[in-house]
GROMACS .gro file of C-alpha atoms in nm:
model
  234
    1UNK     CA    1   0.057   0.001  -0.005
    2UNK     CA    2   0.174   0.355  -0.046
    3UNK     CA    3   0.288   0.507   0.195
    4UNK     CA    4   0.395   0.884   0.173
    5UNK     CA    5   0.389   1.117   0.500
    6UNK     CA    6   0.062   1.333   0.441
    7UNK     CA    7  -0.096   1.040   0.262
    8UNK     CA    8  -0.443   0.957   0.421
    9UNK     CA    9  -0.362   0.609   0.527
   10UNK     CA   10  -0.292   0.717   0.910
   11UNK     CA   11  -0.110   1.076   0.917
   12UNK     CA   12  -0.043   1.202   1.301
   13UNK     CA   13  -0.116   0.794   1.397
   14UNK     CA   14   0.128   0.533   1.554
   15UNK     CA   15   0.047   0.162   1.550
   16UNK     CA   16   0.243  -0.094   1.609
   17UNK     CA   17   0.138  -0.413   1.397
   18UNK     CA   18   0.170  -0.724   1.441
   19UNK     CA   19   0.099  -1.100   1.259
   20UNK     CA   20   0.131  -1.491   1.242
   21UNK     CA   21  -0.090  -1.591   1.020
   22UNK     CA   22   0.106  -1.769   0.809
   23UNK     CA   23   0.388  -1.869   0.769
   24UNK     CA   24   0.586  -1.547   0.878
   25UNK     CA   25   0.568  -1.354   1.159
   26UNK     CA   26   0.570  -1.042   1.149
   27UNK     CA   27   0.654  -0.668   1.348
   28UNK     CA   28   0.556  -0.286   1.215
   29UNK     CA   29   0.621   0.109   1.355
   30UNK     CA   30   0.388   0.282   1.116
   31UNK     CA   31   0.346   0.616   1.199
   32UNK     CA   32   0.298   0.957   1.021
   33UNK     CA   33   0.180   0.844   0.725
   34UNK     CA   34   0.509   0.569   0.650
   35UNK     CA   35   0.646   0.262   0.801
   36UNK     CA   36   0.887   0.301   0.982
   37UNK     CA   37   1.117   0.011   1.077
   38UNK     CA   38   0.914  -0.361   1.024
   39UNK     CA   39   1.130  -0.698   1.097
   40UNK     CA   40   0.962  -1.065   0.943
   41UNK     CA   41   1.076  -1.443   1.023
   42UNK     CA   42   0.945  -1.693   0.732
   43UNK     CA   43   0.894  -2.013   0.819
   44UNK     CA   44   0.683  -2.312   0.908
   45UNK     CA   45   0.273  -2.111   0.992
   46UNK     CA   46   0.266  -2.063   1.420
   47UNK     CA   47   0.573  -1.841   1.532
   48UNK     CA   48   0.483  -1.717   1.853
   49UNK     CA   49   0.786  -1.711   2.013
   50UNK     CA   50   0.943  -1.490   1.790
   51UNK     CA   51   0.624  -1.206   1.781
   52UNK     CA   52   0.693  -1.005   2.084
   53UNK     CA   53   1.138  -0.999   2.040
   54UNK     CA   54   1.021  -0.862   1.611
   55UNK     CA   55   0.761  -0.633   1.851
   56UNK     CA   56   1.049  -0.521   2.062
   57UNK     CA   57   1.227  -0.462   1.824
   58UNK     CA   58   1.041  -0.221   1.531
   59UNK     CA   59   0.985   0.044   1.825
   60UNK     CA   60   1.349  -0.008   1.901
   61UNK     CA   61   1.429   0.056   1.581
   62UNK     CA   62   1.146   0.392   1.480
   63UNK     CA   63   1.248   0.551   1.816
   64UNK     CA   64   0.842   0.550   1.911
   65UNK     CA   65   0.758   0.404   2.255
   66UNK     CA   66   0.562   0.215   2.372
   67UNK     CA   67   0.410   0.450   2.639
   68UNK     CA   68   0.274   0.644   2.261
   69UNK     CA   69   0.106   0.430   2.038
   70UNK     CA   70  -0.262   0.549   1.941
   71UNK     CA   71  -0.340   0.219   1.806
   72UNK     CA   72  -0.177  -0.185   1.823
   73UNK     CA   73  -0.306  -0.408   1.550
   74UNK     CA   74  -0.289  -0.747   1.506
   75UNK     CA   75  -0.451  -0.993   1.153
   76UNK     CA   76  -0.754  -1.216   1.329
   77UNK     CA   77  -0.718  -1.479   1.016
   78UNK     CA   78  -0.803  -1.625   0.795
   79UNK     CA   79  -0.426  -1.807   0.904
   80UNK     CA   80  -0.306  -2.058   1.101
   81UNK     CA   81  -0.453  -2.102   1.498
   82UNK     CA   82  -0.200  -2.143   1.658
   83UNK     CA   83   0.023  -1.775   1.532
   84UNK     CA   84  -0.343  -1.556   1.513
   85UNK     CA   85  -0.377  -1.628   1.936
   86UNK     CA   86  -0.004  -1.541   1.949
   87UNK     CA   87  -0.019  -1.197   1.781
   88UNK     CA   88  -0.393  -1.131   1.910
   89UNK     CA   89  -0.244  -1.248   2.265
   90UNK     CA   90   0.012  -1.029   2.204
   91UNK     CA   91  -0.158  -0.706   2.004
   92UNK     CA   92  -0.446  -0.737   2.357
   93UNK     CA   93  -0.227  -0.742   2.597
   94UNK     CA   94  -0.052  -0.378   2.426
   95UNK     CA   95  -0.299  -0.208   2.383
   96UNK     CA   96  -0.467  -0.306   2.777
   97UNK     CA   97  -0.182  -0.215   2.929
   98UNK     CA   98  -0.136   0.150   2.699
   99UNK     CA   99  -0.478   0.253   2.736
  100UNK     CA  100  -0.527   0.224   2.336
  101UNK     CA  101  -0.703   0.116   2.104
  102UNK     CA  102  -0.672  -0.281   1.955
  103UNK     CA  103  -0.793  -0.250   1.574
  104UNK     CA  104  -0.868  -0.657   1.425
  105UNK     CA  105  -0.733  -0.586   0.973
  106UNK     CA  106  -0.824  -0.925   0.777
  107UNK     CA  107  -0.526  -1.162   0.582
  108UNK     CA  108  -0.718  -1.059   0.273
  109UNK     CA  109  -0.703  -0.698   0.400
  110UNK     CA  110  -0.377  -0.764   0.517
  111UNK     CA  111  -0.261  -0.918   0.073
  112UNK     CA  112  -0.425  -0.704  -0.035
  113UNK     CA  113  -0.280  -0.415   0.081
  114UNK     CA  114   0.044  -0.495   0.030
  115UNK     CA  115  -0.063  -0.476  -0.409
  116UNK     CA  116   0.077  -0.186  -0.610
  117UNK     CA  117  -0.206   0.077  -0.603
  118UNK     CA  118  -0.191   0.049  -0.958
  119UNK     CA  119  -0.189  -0.285  -1.039
  120UNK     CA  120  -0.552  -0.294  -0.801
  121UNK     CA  121  -0.727  -0.050  -0.946
  122UNK     CA  122  -0.893  -0.137  -1.315
  123UNK     CA  123  -0.926  -0.499  -1.201
  124UNK     CA  124  -1.081  -0.668  -0.818
  125UNK     CA  125  -0.860  -0.854  -0.609
  126UNK     CA  126  -0.874  -1.220  -0.490
  127UNK     CA  127  -0.690  -1.381  -0.185
  128UNK     CA  128  -0.621  -1.693  -0.197
  129UNK     CA  129  -0.526  -1.897   0.220
  130UNK     CA  130  -0.489  -2.251   0.182
  131UNK     CA  131  -0.717  -2.451   0.465
  132UNK     CA  132  -0.495  -2.699   0.375
  133UNK     CA  133  -0.813  -2.949   0.401
  134UNK     CA  134  -0.798  -2.880   0.055
  135UNK     CA  135  -0.980  -2.594   0.113
  136UNK     CA  136  -0.980  -2.255  -0.018
  137UNK     CA  137  -0.998  -1.884   0.208
  138UNK     CA  138  -1.085  -1.666  -0.011
  139UNK     CA  139  -1.147  -1.286  -0.013
  140UNK     CA  140  -1.276  -1.062  -0.312
  141UNK     CA  141  -1.259  -0.708  -0.354
  142UNK     CA  142  -1.385  -0.445  -0.650
  143UNK     CA  143  -1.146  -0.279  -0.801
  144UNK     CA  144  -0.932  -0.024  -0.614
  145UNK     CA  145  -1.155  -0.132  -0.282
  146UNK     CA  146  -1.008  -0.138   0.010
  147UNK     CA  147  -1.252  -0.358   0.144
  148UNK     CA  148  -1.425  -0.647   0.092
  149UNK     CA  149  -1.669  -0.793  -0.039
  150UNK     CA  150  -1.805  -0.946   0.167
  151UNK     CA  151  -1.594  -1.138   0.491
  152UNK     CA  152  -1.396  -1.497   0.377
  153UNK     CA  153  -1.519  -1.777   0.320
  154UNK     CA  154  -1.347  -2.147   0.300
  155UNK     CA  155  -1.473  -2.336  -0.128
  156UNK     CA  156  -1.383  -2.621  -0.219
  157UNK     CA  157  -1.161  -2.520  -0.612
  158UNK     CA  158  -1.488  -2.701  -0.766
  159UNK     CA  159  -1.708  -2.441  -0.603
  160UNK     CA  160  -1.510  -2.067  -0.623
  161UNK     CA  161  -1.741  -1.795  -0.779
  162UNK     CA  162  -1.828  -1.707  -1.107
  163UNK     CA  163  -1.577  -1.342  -1.197
  164UNK     CA  164  -1.687  -1.098  -1.420
  165UNK     CA  165  -1.345  -1.010  -1.504
  166UNK     CA  166  -1.023  -1.168  -1.488
  167UNK     CA  167  -0.853  -1.108  -1.199
  168UNK     CA  168  -0.566  -1.023  -1.017
  169UNK     CA  169  -0.435  -1.297  -0.692
  170UNK     CA  170  -0.254  -1.299  -0.390
  171UNK     CA  171  -0.232  -1.552  -0.101
  172UNK     CA  172  -0.042  -1.913  -0.052
  173UNK     CA  173  -0.341  -2.131  -0.230
  174UNK     CA  174  -0.340  -1.793  -0.551
  175UNK     CA  175  -0.120  -2.049  -0.804
  176UNK     CA  176  -0.442  -2.354  -0.728
  177UNK     CA  177  -0.726  -2.048  -0.750
  178UNK     CA  178  -0.537  -1.988  -1.117
  179UNK     CA  179  -0.557  -2.244  -1.270
  180UNK     CA  180  -0.916  -2.357  -1.145
  181UNK     CA  181  -1.087  -1.995  -1.337
  182UNK     CA  182  -0.778  -2.149  -1.598
  183UNK     CA  183  -1.028  -2.429  -1.628
  184UNK     CA  184  -1.263  -2.217  -1.681
  185UNK     CA  185  -1.115  -2.037  -1.917
  186UNK     CA  186  -1.066  -1.774  -1.723
  187UNK     CA  187  -0.650  -1.588  -1.724
  188UNK     CA  188  -0.596  -1.464  -1.382
  189UNK     CA  189  -0.340  -1.285  -1.378
  190UNK     CA  190  -0.071  -1.403  -0.989
  191UNK     CA  191   0.084  -1.149  -0.872
  192UNK     CA  192   0.343  -1.284  -0.646
  193UNK     CA  193   0.227  -1.125  -0.265
  194UNK     CA  194   0.144  -1.496  -0.200
  195UNK     CA  195   0.163  -1.352   0.303
  196UNK     CA  196   0.125  -1.099   0.465
  197UNK     CA  197   0.356  -0.930   0.589
  198UNK     CA  198   0.254  -0.612   0.877
  199UNK     CA  199   0.365  -0.359   0.728
  200UNK     CA  200   0.070  -0.333   0.515
  201UNK     CA  201  -0.184  -0.468   0.801
  202UNK     CA  202  -0.090  -0.126   0.991
  203UNK     CA  203  -0.090   0.074   0.682
  204UNK     CA  204  -0.485  -0.120   0.689
  205UNK     CA  205  -0.509  -0.057   1.122
  206UNK     CA  206  -0.422   0.330   0.996
  207UNK     CA  207  -0.711   0.338   0.721
  208UNK     CA  208  -0.986   0.157   1.013
  209UNK     CA  209  -0.843   0.446   1.319
  210UNK     CA  210  -0.956   0.709   1.033
  211UNK     CA  211  -1.287   0.601   1.057
  212UNK     CA  212  -1.225   0.437   0.578
  213UNK     CA  213  -1.280   0.140   0.667
  214UNK     CA  214  -1.533  -0.071   0.925
  215UNK     CA  215  -1.502  -0.132   1.259
  216UNK     CA  216  -1.302  -0.508   1.342
  217UNK     CA  217  -1.263  -0.599   1.727
  218UNK     CA  218  -0.852  -0.791   1.743
  219UNK     CA  219  -1.032  -1.046   1.768
  220UNK     CA  220  -0.990  -1.421   1.658
  221UNK     CA  221  -1.203  -1.464   1.325
  222UNK     CA  222  -1.208  -1.851   1.190
  223UNK     CA  223  -1.407  -1.895   0.866
  224UNK     CA  224  -1.322  -2.345   0.954
  225UNK     CA  225  -1.286  -2.481   1.329
  226UNK     CA  226  -0.956  -2.485   1.353
  227UNK     CA  227  -0.785  -2.812   1.334
  228UNK     CA  228  -0.682  -2.894   1.672
  229UNK     CA  229  -0.900  -2.978   1.952
  230UNK     CA  230  -0.880  -2.831   2.326
  231UNK     CA  231  -0.888  -3.000   2.627
  232UNK     CA  232  -1.241  -3.184   2.716
  233UNK     CA  233  -1.262  -3.213   2.317
  234UNK     CA  234  -1.367  -3.552   2.283
   0.00000   0.00000   0.00000
């Protein structure tokens, strides 16, 4: 997402964003309309132990005190249970301690925000997350839109929606969706953008904090039941 100083994406806002939804743990500080610091560790889904250290690192590199934050943001899903819970617990705990809002951002919103504005302006964007259960978790965006057309949905590849124009695809299941659409004669384009990043999470949170996107609580968004059994479940 474009982040020039003075843009509408959060001038005079200071936001710490964290994400652990997919195969990347990341943190970023956004202030005065631009990303001041970003750090990330790529790897397997669910890296809860690295997020607090990444958050401390970016605050230090940005020269921003935690007490000066206007909000803390985290991806709410879709994504892996462990990574989501770790990022959200960190964001909620910091927000409570600091007395500032905890803002939720969907995986699709963050992925779409990470695409160049020029590529998003004239065609729809579909973000697709691999559910690891033979399905994809899909969010759809109209050309140039920051808000999705609806909440994320879980779909089998044969049940993908019809599209009026070939979409630009992002997310770790983008290649699966492209192949499924190609079988229908739809030439969807791969963006090459497969994982959310906290810098884009912060940009979306700035829009939300400014009232340009509907509110979203920093609570887990499970499109499908978690693929783990909690104590006491049969």
